[in-house]
């Protein structure tokens, strides 16, 4: 994937900001005290779909809508991408078929349907949903919206531009990695601005394909991705994204479900914001690396707040959801 020019990012901002205003980043004092450093939290939970993915969907659909050969669409998701694409598609009177795993978040399913998605539940995991979506696209000649695409990344990059131009001198940004649009967008903006900020990927110990691949220098698929942090529950890294991550990330940190649950409790207690599993993963990594962050200025991306209420109740009661 080629990097972005400032002109491209500015154009993406024009598209995104028609519907999504810039999200805030705060150095919450109690959270800074807990982390032992100057710790900025970027609130991508403050968007119309409660997650960062909406930015990419708007830019992607803006380009697709100009192609008269494109009719209805199909895509696969664990939830937030599956809200983003229907949210943007409805602005262009497009129908979107969304495939998700059978075990997908019930409340994310409801939200996807609310934005107009025609939802199909298929298979045990994200990769199964991708295969089913591809088959549907081939059978009915629909436009397949990928999970990773330069225009998706360009839209998402608007949050990194906001963060890195609002907060000077960040030593590091921690970001969860699923299919890679968030992490690759931060790498692109960091490189475009010419700053020295380290981008640190965060994955689950139960879905560590990215961590294994980063360590090996080549793509390694895993047999399962059983984590309640569904936004990072992928078994196979995207090849194009991995090429950017392989050279652009400083390192990859793995966090357990227990650590993610504790980070959700910490974010709620110190900021009164609700984070979903993947949304809290970056904060969990900062807490794991607390000693390493001493005296530094770091940020974490709270990528979304779309967590099922039953899981949230359990987590706030001191437990970790079991799959």
PDB file of C-alpha atoms in Angstrom:
ATOM      1  CA  UNK A   1       0.000   0.000   0.000  1.00  0.00           C
ATOM      2  CA  UNK A   2       1.351   3.401  -0.985  1.00  0.00           C
ATOM      3  CA  UNK A   3       1.551   6.147   1.597  1.00  0.00           C
ATOM      4  CA  UNK A   4      -0.771   9.162   1.650  1.00  0.00           C
ATOM      5  CA  UNK A   5      -0.200  12.728   0.600  1.00  0.00           C
ATOM      6  CA  UNK A   6      -1.435  15.620   2.713  1.00  0.00           C
ATOM      7  CA  UNK A   7      -3.849  16.506  -0.089  1.00  0.00           C
ATOM      8  CA  UNK A   8      -5.403  13.016   0.053  1.00  0.00           C
ATOM      9  CA  UNK A   9      -5.854  13.219   3.804  1.00  0.00           C
ATOM     10  CA  UNK A  10      -7.427  16.669   3.572  1.00  0.00           C
ATOM     11  CA  UNK A  11      -9.864  15.398   0.935  1.00  0.00           C
ATOM     12  CA  UNK A  12     -10.706  12.425   3.153  1.00  0.00           C
ATOM     13  CA  UNK A  13     -11.389  14.826   6.006  1.00  0.00           C
ATOM     14  CA  UNK A  14     -13.832  16.731   3.832  1.00  0.00           C
ATOM     15  CA  UNK A  15     -15.747  13.513   3.143  1.00  0.00           C
ATOM     16  CA  UNK A  16     -15.665  12.219   6.715  1.00  0.00           C
ATOM     17  CA  UNK A  17     -16.456  15.493   8.453  1.00  0.00           C
ATOM     18  CA  UNK A  18     -19.725  15.870   6.591  1.00  0.00           C
ATOM     19  CA  UNK A  19     -21.031  13.113   8.866  1.00  0.00           C
ATOM     20  CA  UNK A  20     -18.474  12.512  11.648  1.00  0.00           C
ATOM     21  CA  UNK A  21     -16.874  15.330  13.582  1.00  0.00           C
ATOM     22  CA  UNK A  22     -13.273  15.045  14.845  1.00  0.00           C
ATOM     23  CA  UNK A  23     -13.178  12.908  17.960  1.00  0.00           C
ATOM     24  CA  UNK A  24     -11.506  14.120  21.155  1.00  0.00           C
ATOM     25  CA  UNK A  25      -8.343  12.893  22.813  1.00  0.00           C
ATOM     26  CA  UNK A  26      -7.919  13.452  26.513  1.00  0.00           C
ATOM     27  CA  UNK A  27      -5.165  12.874  29.030  1.00  0.00           C
ATOM     28  CA  UNK A  28      -7.542  11.847  31.817  1.00  0.00           C
ATOM     29  CA  UNK A  29      -5.726  12.501  35.142  1.00  0.00           C
ATOM     30  CA  UNK A  30      -6.764   9.267  36.867  1.00  0.00           C
ATOM     31  CA  UNK A  31      -5.841   7.237  33.788  1.00  0.00           C
ATOM     32  CA  UNK A  32      -2.450   8.999  33.596  1.00  0.00           C
ATOM     33  CA  UNK A  33      -1.876   8.169  37.253  1.00  0.00           C
ATOM     34  CA  UNK A  34      -2.749   4.522  36.689  1.00  0.00           C
ATOM     35  CA  UNK A  35      -0.430   4.311  33.669  1.00  0.00           C
ATOM     36  CA  UNK A  36       2.373   6.251  35.337  1.00  0.00           C
ATOM     37  CA  UNK A  37       2.870   8.504  32.317  1.00  0.00           C
ATOM     38  CA  UNK A  38       1.235  11.183  30.211  1.00  0.00           C
ATOM     39  CA  UNK A  39      -1.413   8.974  28.647  1.00  0.00           C
ATOM     40  CA  UNK A  40      -3.760  10.236  25.919  1.00  0.00           C
ATOM     41  CA  UNK A  41      -6.894   8.284  25.026  1.00  0.00           C
ATOM     42  CA  UNK A  42      -8.280   8.814  21.509  1.00  0.00           C
ATOM     43  CA  UNK A  43     -12.055   8.442  21.679  1.00  0.00           C
ATOM     44  CA  UNK A  44     -13.162   6.677  18.510  1.00  0.00           C
ATOM     45  CA  UNK A  45     -16.125   5.445  20.540  1.00  0.00           C
ATOM     46  CA  UNK A  46     -17.518   8.965  19.968  1.00  0.00           C
ATOM     47  CA  UNK A  47     -18.738   8.444  16.380  1.00  0.00           C
ATOM     48  CA  UNK A  48     -22.241   7.774  15.038  1.00  0.00           C
ATOM     49  CA  UNK A  49     -21.602   3.998  15.006  1.00  0.00           C
ATOM     50  CA  UNK A  50     -19.526   4.002  18.191  1.00  0.00           C
ATOM     51  CA  UNK A  51     -16.329   2.963  16.393  1.00  0.00           C
ATOM     52  CA  UNK A  52     -13.539   4.228  14.123  1.00  0.00           C
ATOM     53  CA  UNK A  53     -14.561   2.114  11.121  1.00  0.00           C
ATOM     54  CA  UNK A  54     -17.181   4.631  10.014  1.00  0.00           C
ATOM     55  CA  UNK A  55     -14.421   6.901   8.667  1.00  0.00           C
ATOM     56  CA  UNK A  56     -13.183   4.272   6.230  1.00  0.00           C
ATOM     57  CA  UNK A  57     -16.672   3.332   5.137  1.00  0.00           C
ATOM     58  CA  UNK A  58     -17.495   6.916   4.193  1.00  0.00           C
ATOM     59  CA  UNK A  59     -14.386   7.368   2.052  1.00  0.00           C
ATOM     60  CA  UNK A  60     -14.695   3.939   0.433  1.00  0.00           C
ATOM     61  CA  UNK A  61     -18.364   4.380  -0.447  1.00  0.00           C
ATOM     62  CA  UNK A  62     -17.768   7.901  -1.751  1.00  0.00           C
ATOM     63  CA  UNK A  63     -15.442   6.398  -4.368  1.00  0.00           C
ATOM     64  CA  UNK A  64     -17.634   3.378  -5.142  1.00  0.00           C
ATOM     65  CA  UNK A  65     -20.760   5.503  -5.590  1.00  0.00           C
ATOM     66  CA  UNK A  66     -19.144   7.240  -8.580  1.00  0.00           C
ATOM     67  CA  UNK A  67     -18.908   3.927 -10.462  1.00  0.00           C
ATOM     68  CA  UNK A  68     -22.216   3.303 -12.304  1.00  0.00           C
ATOM     69  CA  UNK A  69     -21.375  -0.392 -12.715  1.00  0.00           C
ATOM     70  CA  UNK A  70     -21.597  -0.976  -8.955  1.00  0.00           C
ATOM     71  CA  UNK A  71     -25.018  -1.976  -7.657  1.00  0.00           C
ATOM     72  CA  UNK A  72     -25.613  -3.757  -4.388  1.00  0.00           C
ATOM     73  CA  UNK A  73     -22.733  -4.758  -2.144  1.00  0.00           C
ATOM     74  CA  UNK A  74     -21.650  -7.569   0.143  1.00  0.00           C
ATOM     75  CA  UNK A  75     -19.045  -7.684   2.918  1.00  0.00           C
ATOM     76  CA  UNK A  76     -17.947  -9.667   5.977  1.00  0.00           C
ATOM     77  CA  UNK A  77     -17.443  -8.442   9.526  1.00  0.00           C
ATOM     78  CA  UNK A  78     -17.283  -9.056  13.260  1.00  0.00           C
ATOM     79  CA  UNK A  79     -19.464  -5.971  13.726  1.00  0.00           C
ATOM     80  CA  UNK A  80     -18.028  -2.469  13.356  1.00  0.00           C
ATOM     81  CA  UNK A  81     -17.067  -2.737   9.672  1.00  0.00           C
ATOM     82  CA  UNK A  82     -20.560  -4.199   9.246  1.00  0.00           C
ATOM     83  CA  UNK A  83     -22.031  -0.994  10.634  1.00  0.00           C
ATOM     84  CA  UNK A  84     -19.673   1.287   8.759  1.00  0.00           C
ATOM     85  CA  UNK A  85     -20.462   0.090   5.245  1.00  0.00           C
ATOM     86  CA  UNK A  86     -24.294   0.153   5.587  1.00  0.00           C
ATOM     87  CA  UNK A  87     -24.063   3.547   7.334  1.00  0.00           C
ATOM     88  CA  UNK A  88     -22.185   4.955   4.344  1.00  0.00           C
ATOM     89  CA  UNK A  89     -24.077   2.967   1.701  1.00  0.00           C
ATOM     90  CA  UNK A  90     -27.465   4.335   2.757  1.00  0.00           C
ATOM     91  CA  UNK A  91     -26.208   7.809   1.837  1.00  0.00           C
ATOM     92  CA  UNK A  92     -25.925   6.536  -1.749  1.00  0.00           C
ATOM     93  CA  UNK A  93     -29.079   4.354  -1.776  1.00  0.00           C
ATOM     94  CA  UNK A  94     -27.080   1.115  -1.907  1.00  0.00           C
ATOM     95  CA  UNK A  95     -28.095  -2.221  -0.369  1.00  0.00           C
ATOM     96  CA  UNK A  96     -25.427  -4.083   1.621  1.00  0.00           C
ATOM     97  CA  UNK A  97     -25.450  -7.775   2.495  1.00  0.00           C
ATOM     98  CA  UNK A  98     -23.318  -8.318   5.594  1.00  0.00           C
ATOM     99  CA  UNK A  99     -21.954 -11.710   6.646  1.00  0.00           C
ATOM    100  CA  UNK A 100     -20.897 -12.346  10.229  1.00  0.00           C
ATOM    101  CA  UNK A 101     -20.080 -15.483  12.270  1.00  0.00           C
ATOM    102  CA  UNK A 102     -22.957 -17.350  13.885  1.00  0.00           C
ATOM    103  CA  UNK A 103     -21.565 -16.465  17.320  1.00  0.00           C
ATOM    104  CA  UNK A 104     -21.386 -12.753  16.557  1.00  0.00           C
ATOM    105  CA  UNK A 105     -22.287 -10.078  19.103  1.00  0.00           C
ATOM    106  CA  UNK A 106     -26.073  -9.889  19.390  1.00  0.00           C
ATOM    107  CA  UNK A 107     -26.098  -6.148  19.935  1.00  0.00           C
ATOM    108  CA  UNK A 108     -23.739  -5.494  17.023  1.00  0.00           C
ATOM    109  CA  UNK A 109     -26.093  -7.581  14.885  1.00  0.00           C
ATOM    110  CA  UNK A 110     -29.009  -5.383  15.939  1.00  0.00           C
ATOM    111  CA  UNK A 111     -27.001  -2.245  15.182  1.00  0.00           C
ATOM    112  CA  UNK A 112     -26.008  -3.494  11.717  1.00  0.00           C
ATOM    113  CA  UNK A 113     -29.618  -4.180  10.839  1.00  0.00           C
ATOM    114  CA  UNK A 114     -30.597  -0.740  12.168  1.00  0.00           C
ATOM    115  CA  UNK A 115     -28.234   0.888   9.650  1.00  0.00           C
ATOM    116  CA  UNK A 116     -29.904  -1.095   6.876  1.00  0.00           C
ATOM    117  CA  UNK A 117     -27.655  -4.166   6.551  1.00  0.00           C
ATOM    118  CA  UNK A 118     -29.170  -7.396   5.283  1.00  0.00           C
ATOM    119  CA  UNK A 119     -27.438  -9.624   7.798  1.00  0.00           C
ATOM    120  CA  UNK A 120     -26.424 -13.237   7.203  1.00  0.00           C
ATOM    121  CA  UNK A 121     -24.854 -15.355   9.962  1.00  0.00           C
ATOM    122  CA  UNK A 122     -22.493 -17.969   8.597  1.00  0.00           C
ATOM    123  CA  UNK A 123     -19.854 -20.254  10.084  1.00  0.00           C
ATOM    124  CA  UNK A 124     -17.837 -20.310  13.301  1.00  0.00           C
ATOM    125  CA  UNK A 125     -15.453 -17.392  12.683  1.00  0.00           C
ATOM    126  CA  UNK A 126     -14.620 -14.333  10.610  1.00  0.00           C
ATOM    127  CA  UNK A 127     -12.821 -16.299   7.919  1.00  0.00           C
ATOM    128  CA  UNK A 128     -15.925 -18.436   7.371  1.00  0.00           C
ATOM    129  CA  UNK A 129     -18.022 -15.285   7.000  1.00  0.00           C
ATOM    130  CA  UNK A 130     -15.549 -13.913   4.434  1.00  0.00           C
ATOM    131  CA  UNK A 131     -15.809 -17.109   2.375  1.00  0.00           C
ATOM    132  CA  UNK A 132     -19.619 -17.018   2.457  1.00  0.00           C
ATOM    133  CA  UNK A 133     -19.667 -13.344   1.471  1.00  0.00           C
ATOM    134  CA  UNK A 134     -17.350 -14.050  -1.441  1.00  0.00           C
ATOM    135  CA  UNK A 135     -19.577 -16.862  -2.671  1.00  0.00           C
ATOM    136  CA  UNK A 136     -22.635 -14.584  -2.505  1.00  0.00           C
ATOM    137  CA  UNK A 137     -20.793 -11.855  -4.406  1.00  0.00           C
ATOM    138  CA  UNK A 138     -19.779 -14.278  -7.163  1.00  0.00           C
ATOM    139  CA  UNK A 139     -23.210 -15.885  -7.412  1.00  0.00           C
ATOM    140  CA  UNK A 140     -25.220 -12.654  -7.645  1.00  0.00           C
ATOM    141  CA  UNK A 141     -22.532 -10.442  -9.228  1.00  0.00           C
ATOM    142  CA  UNK A 142     -22.381  -8.093  -6.233  1.00  0.00           C
ATOM    143  CA  UNK A 143     -19.559  -5.736  -5.360  1.00  0.00           C
ATOM    144  CA  UNK A 144     -17.456  -7.314  -2.609  1.00  0.00           C
ATOM    145  CA  UNK A 145     -16.286  -4.735  -0.066  1.00  0.00           C
ATOM    146  CA  UNK A 146     -12.978  -5.996   1.344  1.00  0.00           C
ATOM    147  CA  UNK A 147     -11.910  -5.776   4.964  1.00  0.00           C
ATOM    148  CA  UNK A 148      -8.734  -3.976   3.914  1.00  0.00           C
ATOM    149  CA  UNK A 149      -8.459  -1.457   1.091  1.00  0.00           C
ATOM    150  CA  UNK A 150      -6.502   1.733   0.538  1.00  0.00           C
ATOM    151  CA  UNK A 151      -9.657   3.880   0.612  1.00  0.00           C
ATOM    152  CA  UNK A 152     -10.763   2.285   3.895  1.00  0.00           C
ATOM    153  CA  UNK A 153      -7.339   3.019   5.363  1.00  0.00           C
ATOM    154  CA  UNK A 154      -7.394   6.583   3.997  1.00  0.00           C
ATOM    155  CA  UNK A 155     -10.668   7.308   5.773  1.00  0.00           C
ATOM    156  CA  UNK A 156      -9.433   5.787   9.014  1.00  0.00           C
ATOM    157  CA  UNK A 157      -6.217   7.823   8.716  1.00  0.00           C
ATOM    158  CA  UNK A 158      -8.172  10.957   9.556  1.00  0.00           C
ATOM    159  CA  UNK A 159      -8.175   9.952  13.241  1.00  0.00           C
ATOM    160  CA  UNK A 160      -4.410   9.524  13.278  1.00  0.00           C
ATOM    161  CA  UNK A 161      -3.965  12.919  11.650  1.00  0.00           C
ATOM    162  CA  UNK A 162      -6.200  14.469  14.316  1.00  0.00           C
ATOM    163  CA  UNK A 163      -4.261  12.817  17.125  1.00  0.00           C
ATOM    164  CA  UNK A 164      -0.742  13.491  15.880  1.00  0.00           C
ATOM    165  CA  UNK A 165      -1.425  17.120  14.977  1.00  0.00           C
ATOM    166  CA  UNK A 166      -3.282  17.857  18.220  1.00  0.00           C
ATOM    167  CA  UNK A 167      -0.791  16.172  20.574  1.00  0.00           C
ATOM    168  CA  UNK A 168       2.828  17.013  19.840  1.00  0.00           C
ATOM    169  CA  UNK A 169       5.751  14.737  20.569  1.00  0.00           C
ATOM    170  CA  UNK A 170       4.003  11.429  21.160  1.00  0.00           C
ATOM    171  CA  UNK A 171       6.601   8.790  21.942  1.00  0.00           C
ATOM    172  CA  UNK A 172       4.261   5.917  21.105  1.00  0.00           C
ATOM    173  CA  UNK A 173       0.728   5.088  20.006  1.00  0.00           C
ATOM    174  CA  UNK A 174      -0.782   1.727  20.944  1.00  0.00           C
ATOM    175  CA  UNK A 175      -3.437   0.415  18.553  1.00  0.00           C
ATOM    176  CA  UNK A 176      -5.349  -2.880  18.335  1.00  0.00           C
ATOM    177  CA  UNK A 177      -4.799  -4.864  15.151  1.00  0.00           C
ATOM    178  CA  UNK A 178      -7.550  -6.875  13.492  1.00  0.00           C
ATOM    179  CA  UNK A 179      -7.401  -6.695   9.707  1.00  0.00           C
ATOM    180  CA  UNK A 180      -5.009  -3.766  10.024  1.00  0.00           C
ATOM    181  CA  UNK A 181      -6.704  -0.577   8.797  1.00  0.00           C
ATOM    182  CA  UNK A 182      -6.147   1.272  12.078  1.00  0.00           C
ATOM    183  CA  UNK A 183      -2.493   0.360  12.539  1.00  0.00           C
ATOM    184  CA  UNK A 184      -1.544   0.862   8.890  1.00  0.00           C
ATOM    185  CA  UNK A 185      -3.276   4.241   8.839  1.00  0.00           C
ATOM    186  CA  UNK A 186      -1.261   5.397  11.851  1.00  0.00           C
ATOM    187  CA  UNK A 187       1.963   4.242  10.203  1.00  0.00           C
ATOM    188  CA  UNK A 188       1.038   6.170   7.049  1.00  0.00           C
ATOM    189  CA  UNK A 189       0.266   9.376   8.947  1.00  0.00           C
ATOM    190  CA  UNK A 190       3.380   9.054  11.115  1.00  0.00           C
ATOM    191  CA  UNK A 191       5.519   8.696   7.998  1.00  0.00           C
ATOM    192  CA  UNK A 192       3.709  11.512   6.160  1.00  0.00           C
ATOM    193  CA  UNK A 193       4.255  13.919   9.062  1.00  0.00           C
ATOM    194  CA  UNK A 194       7.858  12.785   9.522  1.00  0.00           C
ATOM    195  CA  UNK A 195       7.572  12.309  13.284  1.00  0.00           C
ATOM    196  CA  UNK A 196       9.393   9.735  15.394  1.00  0.00           C
ATOM    197  CA  UNK A 197       6.320   8.256  17.103  1.00  0.00           C
ATOM    198  CA  UNK A 198       6.476   4.483  17.514  1.00  0.00           C
ATOM    199  CA  UNK A 199       3.356   2.600  16.453  1.00  0.00           C
ATOM    200  CA  UNK A 200       2.771  -0.459  18.627  1.00  0.00           C
ATOM    201  CA  UNK A 201       0.301  -3.120  17.553  1.00  0.00           C
ATOM    202  CA  UNK A 202      -1.836  -4.938  20.109  1.00  0.00           C
ATOM    203  CA  UNK A 203      -3.450  -8.349  19.683  1.00  0.00           C
ATOM    204  CA  UNK A 204      -5.035 -10.974  21.900  1.00  0.00           C
ATOM    205  CA  UNK A 205      -3.107 -13.922  23.279  1.00  0.00           C
ATOM    206  CA  UNK A 206      -6.023 -15.990  21.927  1.00  0.00           C
ATOM    207  CA  UNK A 207      -5.802 -14.480  18.411  1.00  0.00           C
ATOM    208  CA  UNK A 208      -2.118 -13.863  17.921  1.00  0.00           C
ATOM    209  CA  UNK A 209      -1.617 -14.456  14.199  1.00  0.00           C
ATOM    210  CA  UNK A 210      -0.275 -10.923  13.745  1.00  0.00           C
ATOM    211  CA  UNK A 211       2.153 -11.330  16.648  1.00  0.00           C
ATOM    212  CA  UNK A 212       3.428 -14.646  15.329  1.00  0.00           C
ATOM    213  CA  UNK A 213       3.694 -13.288  11.792  1.00  0.00           C
ATOM    214  CA  UNK A 214       5.503 -10.137  12.912  1.00  0.00           C
ATOM    215  CA  UNK A 215       8.009 -12.211  14.850  1.00  0.00           C
ATOM    216  CA  UNK A 216       8.583 -14.619  11.954  1.00  0.00           C
ATOM    217  CA  UNK A 217       8.643 -11.961   9.225  1.00  0.00           C
ATOM    218  CA  UNK A 218       6.079 -13.878   7.208  1.00  0.00           C
ATOM    219  CA  UNK A 219       2.356 -14.587   7.386  1.00  0.00           C
ATOM    220  CA  UNK A 220       1.376 -17.286   9.857  1.00  0.00           C
ATOM    221  CA  UNK A 221      -2.265 -18.345  10.210  1.00  0.00           C
ATOM    222  CA  UNK A 222      -3.677 -19.739  13.442  1.00  0.00           C
ATOM    223  CA  UNK A 223      -6.333 -22.399  13.971  1.00  0.00           C
ATOM    224  CA  UNK A 224      -8.590 -20.324  16.213  1.00  0.00           C
ATOM    225  CA  UNK A 225      -9.309 -16.816  17.453  1.00  0.00           C
ATOM    226  CA  UNK A 226     -11.320 -17.348  20.628  1.00  0.00           C
ATOM    227  CA  UNK A 227     -11.338 -13.970  22.356  1.00  0.00           C
ATOM    228  CA  UNK A 228     -14.192 -11.766  23.499  1.00  0.00           C
ATOM    229  CA  UNK A 229     -12.234  -8.860  21.961  1.00  0.00           C
ATOM    230  CA  UNK A 230     -13.934  -9.639  18.670  1.00  0.00           C
ATOM    231  CA  UNK A 231     -12.417  -6.706  16.794  1.00  0.00           C
ATOM    232  CA  UNK A 232      -9.033  -8.471  16.882  1.00  0.00           C
ATOM    233  CA  UNK A 233     -10.395 -12.024  16.497  1.00  0.00           C
ATOM    234  CA  UNK A 234      -8.801 -12.894  13.172  1.00  0.00           C
ATOM    235  CA  UNK A 235      -6.833 -16.003  12.258  1.00  0.00           C
ATOM    236  CA  UNK A 236      -5.176 -14.915   9.018  1.00  0.00           C
ATOM    237  CA  UNK A 237      -3.349 -11.578   8.530  1.00  0.00           C
ATOM    238  CA  UNK A 238      -4.232  -9.643   5.392  1.00  0.00           C
ATOM    239  CA  UNK A 239      -1.191  -9.852   3.056  1.00  0.00           C
ATOM    240  CA  UNK A 240      -1.235  -6.200   1.948  1.00  0.00           C
ATOM    241  CA  UNK A 241      -1.733  -4.931   5.485  1.00  0.00           C
ATOM    242  CA  UNK A 242       0.978  -7.226   6.805  1.00  0.00           C
ATOM    243  CA  UNK A 243       3.569  -5.786   4.433  1.00  0.00           C
ATOM    244  CA  UNK A 244       2.965  -2.363   6.001  1.00  0.00           C
ATOM    245  CA  UNK A 245       2.846  -3.701   9.562  1.00  0.00           C
ATOM    246  CA  UNK A 246       5.973  -5.803   9.119  1.00  0.00           C
ATOM    247  CA  UNK A 247       8.140  -2.753   8.477  1.00  0.00           C
ATOM    248  CA  UNK A 248       6.112   0.022  10.115  1.00  0.00           C
ATOM    249  CA  UNK A 249       5.306  -1.331  13.577  1.00  0.00           C
ATOM    250  CA  UNK A 250       7.842  -1.015  16.357  1.00  0.00           C
ATOM    251  CA  UNK A 251       6.559  -4.189  18.022  1.00  0.00           C
ATOM    252  CA  UNK A 252       3.425  -6.201  18.757  1.00  0.00           C
ATOM    253  CA  UNK A 253       2.118  -6.671  22.299  1.00  0.00           C
ATOM    254  CA  UNK A 254      -0.202  -9.541  23.238  1.00  0.00           C
ATOM    255  CA  UNK A 255      -2.801  -9.073  25.965  1.00  0.00           C
ATOM    256  CA  UNK A 256      -4.988 -11.684  27.642  1.00  0.00           C
ATOM    257  CA  UNK A 257      -8.760 -11.529  27.952  1.00  0.00           C
ATOM    258  CA  UNK A 258      -8.300 -10.931  31.683  1.00  0.00           C
ATOM    259  CA  UNK A 259      -6.086  -7.924  30.934  1.00  0.00           C
ATOM    260  CA  UNK A 260      -8.640  -6.582  28.438  1.00  0.00           C
ATOM    261  CA  UNK A 261     -11.462  -6.962  30.967  1.00  0.00           C
ATOM    262  CA  UNK A 262      -9.396  -5.119  33.564  1.00  0.00           C
ATOM    263  CA  UNK A 263      -8.721  -2.333  31.045  1.00  0.00           C
ATOM    264  CA  UNK A 264     -12.470  -1.987  30.386  1.00  0.00           C
ATOM    265  CA  UNK A 265     -12.993  -1.576  34.129  1.00  0.00           C
ATOM    266  CA  UNK A 266     -10.121   0.934  34.320  1.00  0.00           C
ATOM    267  CA  UNK A 267     -11.439   3.047  31.440  1.00  0.00           C
ATOM    268  CA  UNK A 268     -14.905   3.072  32.963  1.00  0.00           C
ATOM    269  CA  UNK A 269     -13.626   3.993  36.423  1.00  0.00           C
ATOM    270  CA  UNK A 270     -11.264   6.749  35.273  1.00  0.00           C
ATOM    271  CA  UNK A 271     -13.154   8.252  32.315  1.00  0.00           C
ATOM    272  CA  UNK A 272     -16.717   6.896  32.541  1.00  0.00           C
ATOM    273  CA  UNK A 273     -16.435   5.755  28.926  1.00  0.00           C
ATOM    274  CA  UNK A 274     -17.490   2.293  27.791  1.00  0.00           C
ATOM    275  CA  UNK A 275     -14.988   0.320  25.719  1.00  0.00           C
ATOM    276  CA  UNK A 276     -15.547  -2.912  23.849  1.00  0.00           C
ATOM    277  CA  UNK A 277     -12.898  -5.610  24.046  1.00  0.00           C
ATOM    278  CA  UNK A 278     -10.773  -4.486  21.105  1.00  0.00           C
ATOM    279  CA  UNK A 279     -11.367  -0.882  22.158  1.00  0.00           C
ATOM    280  CA  UNK A 280      -9.715  -1.531  25.515  1.00  0.00           C
ATOM    281  CA  UNK A 281      -6.879  -3.717  24.171  1.00  0.00           C
ATOM    282  CA  UNK A 282      -4.496  -0.805  23.566  1.00  0.00           C
ATOM    283  CA  UNK A 283      -5.014   0.476  27.109  1.00  0.00           C
ATOM    284  CA  UNK A 284      -4.393  -3.053  28.394  1.00  0.00           C
ATOM    285  CA  UNK A 285      -1.062  -3.035  26.546  1.00  0.00           C
ATOM    286  CA  UNK A 286      -0.081   0.330  28.044  1.00  0.00           C
ATOM    287  CA  UNK A 287      -0.787  -1.045  31.509  1.00  0.00           C
ATOM    288  CA  UNK A 288       1.206  -4.196  30.738  1.00  0.00           C
ATOM    289  CA  UNK A 289       4.128  -1.993  29.651  1.00  0.00           C
ATOM    290  CA  UNK A 290       3.679   0.550  32.450  1.00  0.00           C
ATOM    291  CA  UNK A 291       7.355   0.458  33.411  1.00  0.00           C
ATOM    292  CA  UNK A 292       8.398   0.989  29.812  1.00  0.00           C
ATOM    293  CA  UNK A 293       6.103   4.023  29.500  1.00  0.00           C
ATOM    294  CA  UNK A 294       7.457   5.884  32.534  1.00  0.00           C
ATOM    295  CA  UNK A 295       8.290   9.504  31.733  1.00  0.00           C
ATOM    296  CA  UNK A 296       6.923   9.239  28.200  1.00  0.00           C
ATOM    297  CA  UNK A 297       3.997  10.704  26.306  1.00  0.00           C
ATOM    298  CA  UNK A 298       1.909   7.856  24.920  1.00  0.00           C
ATOM    299  CA  UNK A 299      -1.538   7.390  23.397  1.00  0.00           C
ATOM    300  CA  UNK A 300      -3.956   4.514  22.975  1.00  0.00           C
ATOM    301  CA  UNK A 301      -6.796   4.251  20.500  1.00  0.00           C
ATOM    302  CA  UNK A 302     -10.152   3.451  22.086  1.00  0.00           C
ATOM    303  CA  UNK A 303     -11.382   2.021  18.791  1.00  0.00           C
ATOM    304  CA  UNK A 304     -14.975   1.377  19.806  1.00  0.00           C
ATOM    305  CA  UNK A 305     -17.510   1.021  22.588  1.00  0.00           C
ATOM    306  CA  UNK A 306     -19.904  -1.556  21.141  1.00  0.00           C
ATOM    307  CA  UNK A 307     -19.963  -4.240  23.804  1.00  0.00           C
ATOM    308  CA  UNK A 308     -22.975  -6.399  24.646  1.00  0.00           C
ATOM    309  CA  UNK A 309     -24.571  -5.358  27.922  1.00  0.00           C
ATOM    310  CA  UNK A 310     -24.392  -8.879  29.413  1.00  0.00           C
ATOM    311  CA  UNK A 311     -20.629  -8.911  28.930  1.00  0.00           C
ATOM    312  CA  UNK A 312     -20.296  -5.376  30.295  1.00  0.00           C
ATOM    313  CA  UNK A 313     -22.267  -6.252  33.428  1.00  0.00           C
ATOM    314  CA  UNK A 314     -20.068  -9.295  33.978  1.00  0.00           C
ATOM    315  CA  UNK A 315     -16.880  -7.303  33.448  1.00  0.00           C
ATOM    316  CA  UNK A 316     -17.886  -4.484  35.787  1.00  0.00           C
ATOM    317  CA  UNK A 317     -18.635  -7.189  38.352  1.00  0.00           C
ATOM    318  CA  UNK A 318     -14.974  -8.204  38.178  1.00  0.00           C
ATOM    319  CA  UNK A 319     -15.280 -11.172  35.815  1.00  0.00           C
ATOM    320  CA  UNK A 320     -14.053 -11.989  32.301  1.00  0.00           C
ATOM    321  CA  UNK A 321     -16.533 -13.126  29.633  1.00  0.00           C
ATOM    322  CA  UNK A 322     -16.186 -16.746  28.546  1.00  0.00           C
ATOM    323  CA  UNK A 323     -16.875 -17.861  24.999  1.00  0.00           C
TER     324      UNK A 323
END
